[in-house]
Structures are given as C-alpha cells and as structure tokens.
Amino acid sequence: MTDPTDLKVIDVLLVEDDDGDVLMTREAFEHYKIRNQLHVVRDGEQAVAFLRREGQYADAPRPDLILLDLNLPRFDGRQVLAEIKADAEFRMIPVVVLTTSEAEEDILRSYQLHANAYVTKPVDFDRFIEIIRKIDEFFVTVVKLPR
C-alpha cells in the first residue's frame, strides 16, 4: 500500500461552468482529503488563458491534469481540447473529458482530438465524488505524468 505522505501533489485544472459540478468536485477533493491543488476556470477562453498564463492567470501553474467539460460558453470543450493537443507545450498534459454527454459523436470526437479519457458525469452525488476520487487515484498513484 502506498503511503499517502509519499504521493506527489499535482495541479489539476477544472474547466467547468456549472456551479454545482464545481462544488461537487471541491467537495470530493475535501471528502477524500485529496491534497492536489484544484484550479477552476469557467469557460474555454479562460482555460486557454490559464494555460498560456495570460492576463489574470500570469502566475498560474502548469496543470498536471485537466478535467474538461465539453459544454462550455464562449469556447467549447472540443475547441479547448483541440487547442491543447495542437500545442507542443501542452499536448502532453492528460485531459479527462468529464461531461454529461453520452452522445457517441462526442465520445468519438473527444478521442479523435486525443482526449486521454472520457467520463460521463453521474448525477448522483456519491457516485460523482467516487468518480473524482478514482480519476485522482489513477493519475496520481498509477500513471507516471510528465513534468
């Protein structure tokens, strides 16, 4: 068993416009005592600005993991995913599409754009926080992330 004090702390960027889903993600981090830093942006334009460290995000850390909703205002998740994976500086950052859409076309398009995983958000709170815990556990304890 891995000692939790040995786990590295990573920066997680949550790109989500739904206040309820942001709150549930924060609560999942607190409930499971996830030590990772959660950064939240509300739309695709903010996500790109965060990654490029523009404007109010000039001091933003480079995320180690991105949790990306597809249905975003101003610049949707598909566009954000395409931007990330087209940029040599960001394409190595794992992106987990975390969305309500179960549409086959969204799943296919996300993987065509090189999403690392596609997860449908459960509506049940307990199931939602369990999914967040599993994503965190996988990307922190199982997977080797590039630095």
mmCIF file of N, CA and C in Angstrom:
data_model
loop_
_atom_site.group_PDB
_atom_site.id
_atom_site.type_symbol
_atom_site.label_atom_id
_atom_site.label_comp_id
_atom_site.label_asym_id
_atom_site.label_seq_id
_atom_site.Cartn_x
_atom_site.Cartn_y
_atom_site.Cartn_z
ATOM 1 N N MET A 1 0.848 -1.190 0.000
ATOM 2 C CA MET A 1 0.000 0.000 0.000
ATOM 3 C C MET A 1 0.881 1.235 0.000
ATOM 4 N N THR A 2 0.544 2.198 -0.842
ATOM 5 C CA THR A 2 1.311 3.426 -0.928
ATOM 6 C C THR A 2 0.983 4.321 0.252
ATOM 7 N N ASP A 3 2.014 4.838 0.884
ATOM 8 C CA ASP A 3 1.837 5.779 1.981
ATOM 9 C C ASP A 3 1.368 7.103 1.388
ATOM 10 N N PRO A 4 0.205 7.658 1.851
ATOM 11 C CA PRO A 4 -0.312 8.894 1.277
ATOM 12 C C PRO A 4 0.663 10.068 1.406
ATOM 13 N N THR A 5 1.557 10.012 2.371
ATOM 14 C CA THR A 5 2.515 11.104 2.517
ATOM 15 C C THR A 5 3.581 11.052 1.438
ATOM 16 N N ASP A 6 3.710 9.907 0.740
ATOM 17 C CA ASP A 6 4.681 9.773 -0.341
ATOM 18 C C ASP A 6 4.157 10.283 -1.688
ATOM 19 N N LEU A 7 2.836 10.500 -1.781
ATOM 20 C CA LEU A 7 2.250 10.908 -3.046
ATOM 21 C C LEU A 7 2.592 12.351 -3.363
ATOM 22 N N LYS A 8 2.874 12.587 -4.643
ATOM 23 C CA LYS A 8 3.166 13.956 -5.042
ATOM 24 C C LYS A 8 1.859 14.737 -5.149
ATOM 25 N N VAL A 9 1.967 16.030 -4.972
ATOM 26 C CA VAL A 9 0.820 16.908 -5.129
ATOM 27 C C VAL A 9 0.864 17.445 -6.555
ATOM 28 N N ILE A 10 -0.249 17.337 -7.255
ATOM 29 C CA ILE A 10 -0.297 17.827 -8.626
ATOM 30 C C ILE A 10 -1.296 18.986 -8.729
ATOM 31 N N ASP A 11 -1.147 19.759 -9.791
ATOM 32 C CA ASP A 11 -2.090 20.842 -10.080
ATOM 33 C C ASP A 11 -3.119 20.327 -11.065
ATOM 34 N N VAL A 12 -4.385 20.441 -10.675
ATOM 35 C CA VAL A 12 -5.495 19.985 -11.502
ATOM 36 C C VAL A 12 -6.281 21.217 -11.954
ATOM 37 N N LEU A 13 -6.467 21.334 -13.259
ATOM 38 C CA LEU A 13 -7.288 22.414 -13.805
ATOM 39 C C LEU A 13 -8.656 21.852 -14.143
ATOM 40 N N LEU A 14 -9.683 22.378 -13.486
ATOM 41 C CA LEU A 14 -11.062 22.004 -13.768
ATOM 42 C C LEU A 14 -11.662 23.096 -14.650
ATOM 43 N N VAL A 15 -12.100 22.711 -15.843
ATOM 44 C CA VAL A 15 -12.729 23.648 -16.773
ATOM 45 C C VAL A 15 -14.217 23.312 -16.765
ATOM 46 N N GLU A 16 -14.982 24.094 -16.017
ATOM 47 C CA GLU A 16 -16.378 23.751 -15.740
ATOM 48 C C GLU A 16 -17.184 25.019 -15.481
ATOM 49 N N ASP A 17 -18.315 25.166 -16.159
ATOM 50 C CA ASP A 17 -19.149 26.352 -15.970
ATOM 51 C C ASP A 17 -20.315 26.119 -15.018
ATOM 52 N N ASP A 18 -20.600 24.887 -14.658
ATOM 53 C CA ASP A 18 -21.724 24.572 -13.784
ATOM 54 C C ASP A 18 -21.291 24.676 -12.321
ATOM 55 N N ASP A 19 -21.882 25.632 -11.590
ATOM 56 C CA ASP A 19 -21.504 25.851 -10.191
ATOM 57 C C ASP A 19 -21.683 24.607 -9.333
ATOM 58 N N GLY A 20 -22.738 23.848 -9.611
ATOM 59 C CA GLY A 20 -22.988 22.630 -8.838
ATOM 60 C C GLY A 20 -21.894 21.597 -9.038
ATOM 61 N N ASP A 21 -21.438 21.441 -10.272
ATOM 62 C CA ASP A 21 -20.369 20.475 -10.546
ATOM 63 C C ASP A 21 -19.033 20.931 -9.973
ATOM 64 N N VAL A 22 -18.790 22.247 -9.981
ATOM 65 C CA VAL A 22 -17.574 22.778 -9.353
ATOM 66 C C VAL A 22 -17.619 22.478 -7.857
ATOM 67 N N LEU A 23 -18.758 22.744 -7.245
ATOM 68 C CA LEU A 23 -18.918 22.498 -5.809
ATOM 69 C C LEU A 23 -18.737 21.018 -5.484
ATOM 70 N N MET A 24 -19.342 20.137 -6.283
ATOM 71 C CA MET A 24 -19.203 18.698 -6.022
ATOM 72 C C MET A 24 -17.751 18.250 -6.185
ATOM 73 N N THR A 25 -17.044 18.816 -7.150
ATOM 74 C CA THR A 25 -15.636 18.450 -7.341
ATOM 75 C C THR A 25 -14.818 18.906 -6.140
ATOM 76 N N ARG A 26 -15.057 20.143 -5.690
ATOM 77 C CA ARG A 26 -14.347 20.642 -4.491
ATOM 78 C C ARG A 26 -14.655 19.746 -3.282
ATOM 79 N N GLU A 27 -15.928 19.375 -3.139
ATOM 80 C CA GLU A 27 -16.325 18.528 -2.016
ATOM 81 C C GLU A 27 -15.687 17.143 -2.113
ATOM 82 N N ALA A 28 -15.550 16.625 -3.321
ATOM 83 C CA ALA A 28 -14.881 15.334 -3.500
ATOM 84 C C ALA A 28 -13.424 15.440 -3.064
ATOM 85 N N PHE A 29 -12.759 16.525 -3.437
ATOM 86 C CA PHE A 29 -11.368 16.729 -3.023
ATOM 87 C C PHE A 29 -11.282 16.785 -1.503
ATOM 88 N N GLU A 30 -12.219 17.501 -0.861
ATOM 89 C CA GLU A 30 -12.212 17.607 0.603
ATOM 90 C C GLU A 30 -12.578 16.277 1.256
ATOM 91 N N HIS A 31 -13.626 15.618 0.749
ATOM 92 C CA HIS A 31 -14.112 14.369 1.334
ATOM 93 C C HIS A 31 -13.028 13.294 1.347
ATOM 94 N N TYR A 32 -12.312 13.178 0.238
ATOM 95 C CA TYR A 32 -11.273 12.163 0.136
ATOM 96 C C TYR A 32 -9.900 12.687 0.532
ATOM 97 N N LYS A 33 -9.886 13.912 1.071
ATOM 98 C CA LYS A 33 -8.640 14.528 1.522
ATOM 99 C C LYS A 33 -7.584 14.509 0.404
ATOM 100 N N ILE A 34 -8.064 14.812 -0.803
ATOM 101 C CA ILE A 34 -7.172 14.893 -1.950
ATOM 102 C C ILE A 34 -6.346 16.162 -1.778
ATOM 103 N N ARG A 35 -5.031 15.988 -1.744
ATOM 104 C CA ARG A 35 -4.143 17.108 -1.456
ATOM 105 C C ARG A 35 -3.812 17.933 -2.695
ATOM 106 N N ASN A 36 -4.197 17.459 -3.848
ATOM 107 C CA ASN A 36 -3.864 18.178 -5.080
ATOM 108 C C ASN A 36 -4.502 19.556 -5.110
ATOM 109 N N GLN A 37 -3.845 20.461 -5.828
ATOM 110 C CA GLN A 37 -4.350 21.819 -5.973
ATOM 111 C C GLN A 37 -5.388 21.848 -7.083
ATOM 112 N N LEU A 38 -6.597 22.292 -6.762
ATOM 113 C CA LEU A 38 -7.657 22.388 -7.755
ATOM 114 C C LEU A 38 -7.794 23.845 -8.178
ATOM 115 N N HIS A 39 -7.638 24.090 -9.472
ATOM 116 C CA HIS A 39 -7.804 25.415 -10.053
ATOM 117 C C HIS A 39 -9.028 25.334 -10.952
ATOM 118 N N VAL A 40 -9.884 26.355 -10.907
ATOM 119 C CA VAL A 40 -11.134 26.314 -11.654
ATOM 120 C C VAL A 40 -11.230 27.508 -12.591
ATOM 121 N N VAL A 41 -11.568 27.225 -13.838
ATOM 122 C CA VAL A 41 -11.933 28.269 -14.793
ATOM 123 C C VAL A 41 -13.315 27.921 -15.335
ATOM 124 N N ARG A 42 -14.072 28.948 -15.752
ATOM 125 C CA ARG A 42 -15.487 28.770 -16.070
ATOM 126 C C ARG A 42 -15.821 28.647 -17.538
ATOM 127 N N ASP A 43 -14.867 28.908 -18.427
ATOM 128 C CA ASP A 43 -15.162 28.770 -19.847
ATOM 129 C C ASP A 43 -13.883 28.460 -20.610
ATOM 130 N N GLY A 44 -14.055 28.177 -21.905
ATOM 131 C CA GLY A 44 -12.921 27.780 -22.728
ATOM 132 C C GLY A 44 -11.880 28.867 -22.907
ATOM 133 N N GLU A 45 -12.324 30.113 -23.024
ATOM 134 C CA GLU A 45 -11.373 31.219 -23.170
ATOM 135 C C GLU A 45 -10.489 31.336 -21.932
ATOM 136 N N GLN A 46 -11.100 31.200 -20.752
ATOM 137 C CA GLN A 46 -10.326 31.250 -19.505
ATOM 138 C C GLN A 46 -9.356 30.075 -19.434
ATOM 139 N N ALA A 47 -9.768 28.917 -19.910
ATOM 140 C CA ALA A 47 -8.894 27.734 -19.892
ATOM 141 C C ALA A 47 -7.637 27.985 -20.709
ATOM 142 N N VAL A 48 -7.816 28.521 -21.920
ATOM 143 C CA VAL A 48 -6.672 28.799 -22.785
ATOM 144 C C VAL A 48 -5.794 29.886 -22.158
ATOM 145 N N ALA A 49 -6.408 30.922 -21.585
ATOM 146 C CA ALA A 49 -5.638 31.986 -20.922
ATOM 147 C C ALA A 49 -4.855 31.429 -19.731
ATOM 148 N N PHE A 50 -5.469 30.509 -18.979
ATOM 149 C CA PHE A 50 -4.790 29.880 -17.841
ATOM 150 C C PHE A 50 -3.553 29.133 -18.324
ATOM 151 N N LEU A 51 -3.722 28.328 -19.365
ATOM 152 C CA LEU A 51 -2.598 27.548 -19.888
ATOM 153 C C LEU A 51 -1.476 28.437 -20.417
ATOM 154 N N ARG A 52 -1.854 29.504 -21.081
ATOM 155 C CA ARG A 52 -0.858 30.410 -21.670
ATOM 156 C C ARG A 52 -0.351 31.465 -20.683
ATOM 157 N N ARG A 53 -0.918 31.429 -19.470
ATOM 158 C CA ARG A 53 -0.544 32.379 -18.405
ATOM 159 C C ARG A 53 -0.737 33.827 -18.852
ATOM 160 N N GLU A 54 -1.918 34.094 -19.369
ATOM 161 C CA GLU A 54 -2.253 35.424 -19.856
ATOM 162 C C GLU A 54 -3.149 36.150 -18.857
ATOM 163 N N GLY A 55 -3.022 37.479 -18.821
ATOM 164 C CA GLY A 55 -3.900 38.315 -18.003
ATOM 165 C C GLY A 55 -3.871 37.926 -16.541
ATOM 166 N N GLN A 56 -5.051 37.706 -15.985
ATOM 167 C CA GLN A 56 -5.167 37.373 -14.558
ATOM 168 C C GLN A 56 -4.519 36.034 -14.198
ATOM 169 N N TYR A 57 -4.155 35.256 -15.198
ATOM 170 C CA TYR A 57 -3.540 33.940 -14.966
ATOM 171 C C TYR A 57 -2.026 33.961 -15.170
ATOM 172 N N ALA A 58 -1.423 35.135 -15.138
ATOM 173 C CA ALA A 58 0.021 35.278 -15.387
ATOM 174 C C ALA A 58 0.863 34.395 -14.453
ATOM 175 N N ASP A 59 0.381 34.163 -13.244
ATOM 176 C CA ASP A 59 1.127 33.354 -12.271
ATOM 177 C C ASP A 59 0.577 31.938 -12.137
ATOM 178 N N ALA A 60 -0.267 31.539 -13.049
ATOM 179 C CA ALA A 60 -0.891 30.213 -12.963
ATOM 180 C C ALA A 60 0.157 29.118 -13.122
ATOM 181 N N PRO A 61 0.005 28.033 -12.364
ATOM 182 C CA PRO A 61 0.911 26.895 -12.552
ATOM 183 C C PRO A 61 0.538 26.128 -13.819
ATOM 184 N N ARG A 62 1.485 25.378 -14.333
ATOM 185 C CA ARG A 62 1.179 24.499 -15.462
ATOM 186 C C ARG A 62 0.440 23.296 -14.885
ATOM 187 N N PRO A 63 -0.792 23.047 -15.344
ATOM 188 C CA PRO A 63 -1.519 21.909 -14.763
ATOM 189 C C PRO A 63 -0.881 20.570 -15.142
ATOM 190 N N ASP A 64 -0.988 19.630 -14.223
ATOM 191 C CA ASP A 64 -0.518 18.266 -14.470
ATOM 192 C C ASP A 64 -1.645 17.406 -15.032
ATOM 193 N N LEU A 65 -2.885 17.869 -14.844
ATOM 194 C CA LEU A 65 -4.069 17.145 -15.273
ATOM 195 C C LEU A 65 -5.172 18.166 -15.526
ATOM 196 N N ILE A 66 -5.943 17.952 -16.595
ATOM 197 C CA ILE A 66 -7.072 18.834 -16.907
ATOM 198 C C ILE A 66 -8.351 18.007 -16.920
ATOM 199 N N LEU A 67 -9.350 18.477 -16.172
ATOM 200 C CA LEU A 67 -10.690 17.899 -16.194
ATOM 201 C C LEU A 67 -11.536 18.872 -16.999
ATOM 202 N N LEU A 68 -12.035 18.436 -18.144
ATOM 203 C CA LEU A 68 -12.634 19.334 -19.117
ATOM 204 C C LEU A 68 -14.076 18.980 -19.431
ATOM 205 N N ASP A 69 -14.980 19.923 -19.182
ATOM 206 C CA ASP A 69 -16.364 19.773 -19.612
ATOM 207 C C ASP A 69 -16.442 20.116 -21.098
ATOM 208 N N LEU A 70 -17.327 19.486 -21.827
ATOM 209 C CA LEU A 70 -17.460 19.792 -23.252
ATOM 210 C C LEU A 70 -18.352 20.997 -23.513
ATOM 211 N N ASN A 71 -19.409 21.133 -22.728
ATOM 212 C CA ASN A 71 -20.412 22.166 -22.976
ATOM 213 C C ASN A 71 -20.085 23.422 -22.178
ATOM 214 N N LEU A 72 -19.268 24.267 -22.800
ATOM 215 C CA LEU A 72 -18.789 25.483 -22.151
ATOM 216 C C LEU A 72 -19.204 26.697 -22.959
ATOM 217 N N PRO A 73 -19.369 27.835 -22.286
ATOM 218 C CA PRO A 73 -19.648 29.062 -23.035
ATOM 219 C C PRO A 73 -18.379 29.616 -23.694
ATOM 220 N N ARG A 74 -18.574 30.400 -24.724
ATOM 221 C CA ARG A 74 -17.552 31.192 -25.411
ATOM 222 C C ARG A 74 -16.568 30.392 -26.255
ATOM 223 N N PHE A 75 -16.114 29.273 -25.788
ATOM 224 C CA PHE A 75 -15.125 28.459 -26.492
ATOM 225 C C PHE A 75 -15.369 27.075 -25.925
ATOM 226 N N ASP A 76 -16.021 26.181 -26.656
ATOM 227 C CA ASP A 76 -16.456 24.932 -26.030
ATOM 228 C C ASP A 76 -15.303 23.959 -25.775
ATOM 229 N N GLY A 77 -15.605 22.904 -25.046
ATOM 230 C CA GLY A 77 -14.579 21.945 -24.636
ATOM 231 C C GLY A 77 -13.861 21.274 -25.787
ATOM 232 N N ARG A 78 -14.567 21.057 -26.895
ATOM 233 C CA ARG A 78 -13.931 20.448 -28.058
ATOM 234 C C ARG A 78 -12.859 21.371 -28.618
ATOM 235 N N GLN A 79 -13.174 22.669 -28.657
ATOM 236 C CA GLN A 79 -12.208 23.665 -29.136
ATOM 237 C C GLN A 79 -11.010 23.750 -28.189
ATOM 238 N N VAL A 80 -11.277 23.716 -26.903
ATOM 239 C CA VAL A 80 -10.193 23.756 -25.904
ATOM 240 C C VAL A 80 -9.304 22.526 -26.072
ATOM 241 N N LEU A 81 -9.916 21.359 -26.206
ATOM 242 C CA LEU A 81 -9.164 20.121 -26.375
ATOM 243 C C LEU A 81 -8.301 20.185 -27.634
ATOM 244 N N ALA A 82 -8.867 20.679 -28.722
ATOM 245 C CA ALA A 82 -8.107 20.814 -29.966
ATOM 246 C C ALA A 82 -6.919 21.756 -29.787
ATOM 247 N N GLU A 83 -7.128 22.875 -29.070
ATOM 248 C CA GLU A 83 -6.041 23.837 -28.799
ATOM 249 C C GLU A 83 -4.923 23.176 -27.989
ATOM 250 N N ILE A 84 -5.311 22.464 -26.942
ATOM 251 C CA ILE A 84 -4.329 21.831 -26.059
ATOM 252 C C ILE A 84 -3.487 20.820 -26.835
ATOM 253 N N LYS A 85 -4.152 19.952 -27.571
ATOM 254 C CA LYS A 85 -3.443 18.863 -28.235
ATOM 255 C C LYS A 85 -2.691 19.316 -29.483
ATOM 256 N N ALA A 86 -2.995 20.524 -30.000
ATOM 257 C CA ALA A 86 -2.273 21.060 -31.156
ATOM 258 C C ALA A 86 -1.015 21.830 -30.742
ATOM 259 N N ASP A 87 -0.891 22.112 -29.451
ATOM 260 C CA ASP A 87 0.220 22.926 -28.950
ATOM 261 C C ASP A 87 1.285 22.020 -28.318
ATOM 262 N N ALA A 88 2.483 22.042 -28.861
ATOM 263 C CA ALA A 88 3.559 21.173 -28.374
ATOM 264 C C ALA A 88 3.838 21.367 -26.885
ATOM 265 N N GLU A 89 3.611 22.559 -26.376
ATOM 266 C CA GLU A 89 3.875 22.834 -24.959
ATOM 267 C C GLU A 89 2.854 22.166 -24.041
ATOM 268 N N PHE A 90 1.629 21.977 -24.531
ATOM 269 C CA PHE A 90 0.545 21.482 -23.675
ATOM 270 C C PHE A 90 0.062 20.075 -24.005
ATOM 271 N N ARG A 91 0.418 19.543 -25.174
ATOM 272 C CA ARG A 91 -0.203 18.292 -25.619
ATOM 273 C C ARG A 91 0.086 17.102 -24.706
ATOM 274 N N MET A 92 1.148 17.182 -23.908
ATOM 275 C CA MET A 92 1.472 16.068 -23.010
ATOM 276 C C MET A 92 0.641 16.088 -21.724
ATOM 277 N N ILE A 93 -0.083 17.173 -21.477
ATOM 278 C CA ILE A 93 -0.924 17.238 -20.274
ATOM 279 C C ILE A 93 -2.132 16.319 -20.483
ATOM 280 N N PRO A 94 -2.332 15.350 -19.598
ATOM 281 C CA PRO A 94 -3.508 14.484 -19.743
ATOM 282 C C PRO A 94 -4.801 15.284 -19.586
ATOM 283 N N VAL A 95 -5.749 15.006 -20.473
ATOM 284 C CA VAL A 95 -7.053 15.664 -20.429
ATOM 285 C C VAL A 95 -8.124 14.587 -20.270
ATOM 286 N N VAL A 96 -8.895 14.719 -19.198
ATOM 287 C CA VAL A 96 -10.035 13.841 -18.972
ATOM 288 C C VAL A 96 -11.281 14.658 -19.276
ATOM 289 N N VAL A 97 -12.004 14.246 -20.314
ATOM 290 C CA VAL A 97 -13.276 14.885 -20.613
ATOM 291 C C VAL A 97 -14.259 14.380 -19.572
ATOM 292 N N LEU A 98 -14.842 15.311 -18.833
ATOM 293 C CA LEU A 98 -15.779 14.997 -17.748
ATOM 294 C C LEU A 98 -17.053 15.769 -18.065
ATOM 295 N N THR A 99 -18.048 15.072 -18.616
ATOM 296 C CA THR A 99 -19.202 15.759 -19.184
ATOM 297 C C THR A 99 -20.481 14.962 -18.965
ATOM 298 N N THR A 100 -21.605 15.620 -19.168
ATOM 299 C CA THR A 100 -22.895 14.940 -19.056
ATOM 300 C C THR A 100 -23.260 14.205 -20.348
ATOM 301 N N SER A 101 -22.592 14.541 -21.430
ATOM 302 C CA SER A 101 -22.938 13.965 -22.735
ATOM 303 C C SER A 101 -22.560 12.490 -22.827
ATOM 304 N N GLU A 102 -23.537 11.698 -23.263
ATOM 305 C CA GLU A 102 -23.286 10.290 -23.548
ATOM 306 C C GLU A 102 -23.360 10.042 -25.046
ATOM 307 N N ALA A 103 -23.402 11.126 -25.827
ATOM 308 C CA ALA A 103 -23.533 11.018 -27.280
ATOM 309 C C ALA A 103 -22.289 10.367 -27.879
ATOM 310 N N GLU A 104 -22.512 9.366 -28.703
ATOM 311 C CA GLU A 104 -21.403 8.654 -29.342
ATOM 312 C C GLU A 104 -20.514 9.613 -30.134
ATOM 313 N N GLU A 105 -21.127 10.592 -30.789
ATOM 314 C CA GLU A 105 -20.339 11.551 -31.579
ATOM 315 C C GLU A 105 -19.399 12.369 -30.687
ATOM 316 N N ASP A 106 -19.833 12.714 -29.462
ATOM 317 C CA ASP A 106 -18.958 13.444 -28.535
ATOM 318 C C ASP A 106 -17.810 12.565 -28.057
ATOM 319 N N ILE A 107 -18.111 11.308 -27.792
ATOM 320 C CA ILE A 107 -17.078 10.374 -27.350
ATOM 321 C C ILE A 107 -16.037 10.197 -28.463
ATOM 322 N N LEU A 108 -16.511 9.907 -29.670
ATOM 323 C CA LEU A 108 -15.598 9.723 -30.803
ATOM 324 C C LEU A 108 -14.773 10.977 -31.075
ATOM 325 N N ARG A 109 -15.426 12.124 -31.095
ATOM 326 C CA ARG A 109 -14.723 13.384 -31.386
ATOM 327 C C ARG A 109 -13.671 13.669 -30.316
ATOM 328 N N SER A 110 -13.994 13.416 -29.068
ATOM 329 C CA SER A 110 -13.037 13.659 -27.986
ATOM 330 C C SER A 110 -11.789 12.798 -28.148
ATOM 331 N N TYR A 111 -11.978 11.532 -28.473
ATOM 332 C CA TYR A 111 -10.818 10.662 -28.674
ATOM 333 C C TYR A 111 -10.066 11.005 -29.960
ATOM 334 N N GLN A 112 -10.793 11.439 -30.987
ATOM 335 C CA GLN A 112 -10.110 11.894 -32.206
ATOM 336 C C GLN A 112 -9.234 13.106 -31.921
ATOM 337 N N LEU A 113 -9.664 13.928 -30.960
ATOM 338 C CA LEU A 113 -8.888 15.108 -30.555
ATOM 339 C C LEU A 113 -7.845 14.755 -29.489
ATOM 340 N N HIS A 114 -7.676 13.469 -29.223
ATOM 341 C CA HIS A 114 -6.646 12.939 -28.319
ATOM 342 C C HIS A 114 -6.917 13.164 -26.838
ATOM 343 N N ALA A 115 -8.193 13.125 -26.442
ATOM 344 C CA ALA A 115 -8.503 13.105 -25.012
ATOM 345 C C ALA A 115 -7.888 11.838 -24.433
ATOM 346 N N ASN A 116 -7.438 11.903 -23.194
ATOM 347 C CA ASN A 116 -6.847 10.734 -22.554
ATOM 348 C C ASN A 116 -7.900 9.820 -21.948
ATOM 349 N N ALA A 117 -9.072 10.385 -21.647
ATOM 350 C CA ALA A 117 -10.178 9.589 -21.117
ATOM 351 C C ALA A 117 -11.464 10.386 -21.309
ATOM 352 N N TYR A 118 -12.567 9.663 -21.369
ATOM 353 C CA TYR A 118 -13.891 10.273 -21.500
ATOM 354 C C TYR A 118 -14.754 9.687 -20.400
ATOM 355 N N VAL A 119 -15.231 10.538 -19.493
ATOM 356 C CA VAL A 119 -16.022 10.083 -18.354
ATOM 357 C C VAL A 119 -17.348 10.848 -18.346
ATOM 358 N N THR A 120 -18.440 10.103 -18.278
ATOM 359 C CA THR A 120 -19.752 10.735 -18.172
ATOM 360 C C THR A 120 -20.030 11.020 -16.698
ATOM 361 N N LYS A 121 -20.408 12.266 -16.416
ATOM 362 C CA LYS A 121 -20.687 12.675 -15.034
ATOM 363 C C LYS A 121 -21.940 11.976 -14.530
ATOM 364 N N PRO A 122 -21.826 11.307 -13.413
ATOM 365 C CA PRO A 122 -23.041 10.752 -12.811
ATOM 366 C C PRO A 122 -23.846 11.874 -12.152
ATOM 367 N N VAL A 123 -25.157 11.739 -12.100
ATOM 368 C CA VAL A 123 -25.980 12.763 -11.457
ATOM 369 C C VAL A 123 -26.034 12.562 -9.945
ATOM 370 N N ASP A 124 -25.793 11.354 -9.498
ATOM 371 C CA ASP A 124 -25.803 11.034 -8.071
ATOM 372 C C ASP A 124 -24.541 11.577 -7.396
ATOM 373 N N PHE A 125 -24.693 12.337 -6.316
ATOM 374 C CA PHE A 125 -23.564 12.976 -5.643
ATOM 375 C C PHE A 125 -22.507 11.966 -5.199
ATOM 376 N N ASP A 126 -22.921 10.901 -4.518
ATOM 377 C CA ASP A 126 -21.952 9.922 -4.014
ATOM 378 C C ASP A 126 -21.168 9.281 -5.151
ATOM 379 N N ARG A 127 -21.855 8.986 -6.235
ATOM 380 C CA ARG A 127 -21.191 8.391 -7.406
ATOM 381 C C ARG A 127 -20.230 9.407 -8.045
ATOM 382 N N PHE A 128 -20.657 10.675 -8.096
ATOM 383 C CA PHE A 128 -19.817 11.730 -8.672
ATOM 384 C C PHE A 128 -18.504 11.857 -7.892
ATOM 385 N N ILE A 129 -18.599 11.933 -6.571
ATOM 386 C CA ILE A 129 -17.353 12.104 -5.812
ATOM 387 C C ILE A 129 -16.479 10.848 -5.881
ATOM 388 N N GLU A 130 -17.105 9.689 -6.034
ATOM 389 C CA GLU A 130 -16.330 8.458 -6.209
ATOM 390 C C GLU A 130 -15.570 8.491 -7.539
ATOM 391 N N ILE A 131 -16.204 8.985 -8.585
ATOM 392 C CA ILE A 131 -15.552 9.109 -9.902
ATOM 393 C C ILE A 131 -14.348 10.054 -9.789
ATOM 394 N N ILE A 132 -14.526 11.185 -9.120
ATOM 395 C CA ILE A 132 -13.423 12.146 -8.949
ATOM 396 C C ILE A 132 -12.274 11.480 -8.191
ATOM 397 N N ARG A 133 -12.601 10.709 -7.160
ATOM 398 C CA ARG A 133 -11.567 10.015 -6.394
ATOM 399 C C ARG A 133 -10.809 9.026 -7.280
ATOM 400 N N LYS A 134 -11.543 8.292 -8.106
ATOM 401 C CA LYS A 134 -10.892 7.310 -8.973
ATOM 402 C C LYS A 134 -10.001 7.974 -10.017
ATOM 403 N N ILE A 135 -10.456 9.087 -10.574
ATOM 404 C CA ILE A 135 -9.624 9.823 -11.539
ATOM 405 C C ILE A 135 -8.345 10.284 -10.848
ATOM 406 N N ASP A 136 -8.500 10.858 -9.670
ATOM 407 C CA ASP A 136 -7.334 11.340 -8.923
ATOM 408 C C ASP A 136 -6.390 10.182 -8.594
ATOM 409 N N GLU A 137 -6.950 9.108 -8.092
ATOM 410 C CA GLU A 137 -6.122 7.956 -7.717
ATOM 411 C C GLU A 137 -5.352 7.425 -8.930
ATOM 412 N N PHE A 138 -6.024 7.318 -10.060
ATOM 413 C CA PHE A 138 -5.386 6.801 -11.260
ATOM 414 C C PHE A 138 -4.241 7.700 -11.715
ATOM 415 N N PHE A 139 -4.501 9.009 -11.790
ATOM 416 C CA PHE A 139 -3.485 9.912 -12.322
ATOM 417 C C PHE A 139 -2.401 10.281 -11.315
ATOM 418 N N VAL A 140 -2.618 10.008 -10.027
ATOM 419 C CA VAL A 140 -1.590 10.330 -9.032
ATOM 420 C C VAL A 140 -0.807 9.092 -8.604
ATOM 421 N N THR A 141 -1.491 7.955 -8.460
ATOM 422 C CA THR A 141 -0.788 6.786 -7.926
ATOM 423 C C THR A 141 -0.437 5.742 -8.980
ATOM 424 N N VAL A 142 -1.159 5.706 -10.094
ATOM 425 C CA VAL A 142 -0.942 4.659 -11.092
ATOM 426 C C VAL A 142 -0.105 5.167 -12.259
ATOM 427 N N VAL A 143 -0.487 6.289 -12.810
ATOM 428 C CA VAL A 143 0.123 6.819 -14.027
ATOM 429 C C VAL A 143 1.348 7.654 -13.697
ATOM 430 N N LYS A 144 2.348 7.565 -14.536
ATOM 431 C CA LYS A 144 3.515 8.458 -14.457
ATOM 432 C C LYS A 144 3.226 9.656 -15.343
ATOM 433 N N LEU A 145 3.182 10.839 -14.760
ATOM 434 C CA LEU A 145 2.904 12.062 -15.500
ATOM 435 C C LEU A 145 4.215 12.746 -15.893
ATOM 436 N N PRO A 146 4.230 13.358 -17.069
ATOM 437 C CA PRO A 146 5.429 14.127 -17.443
ATOM 438 C C PRO A 146 5.526 15.384 -16.596
ATOM 439 N N ARG A 147 6.720 15.833 -16.351
ATOM 440 C CA ARG A 147 6.917 17.081 -15.592
ATOM 441 C C ARG A 147 7.313 18.169 -16.513
#
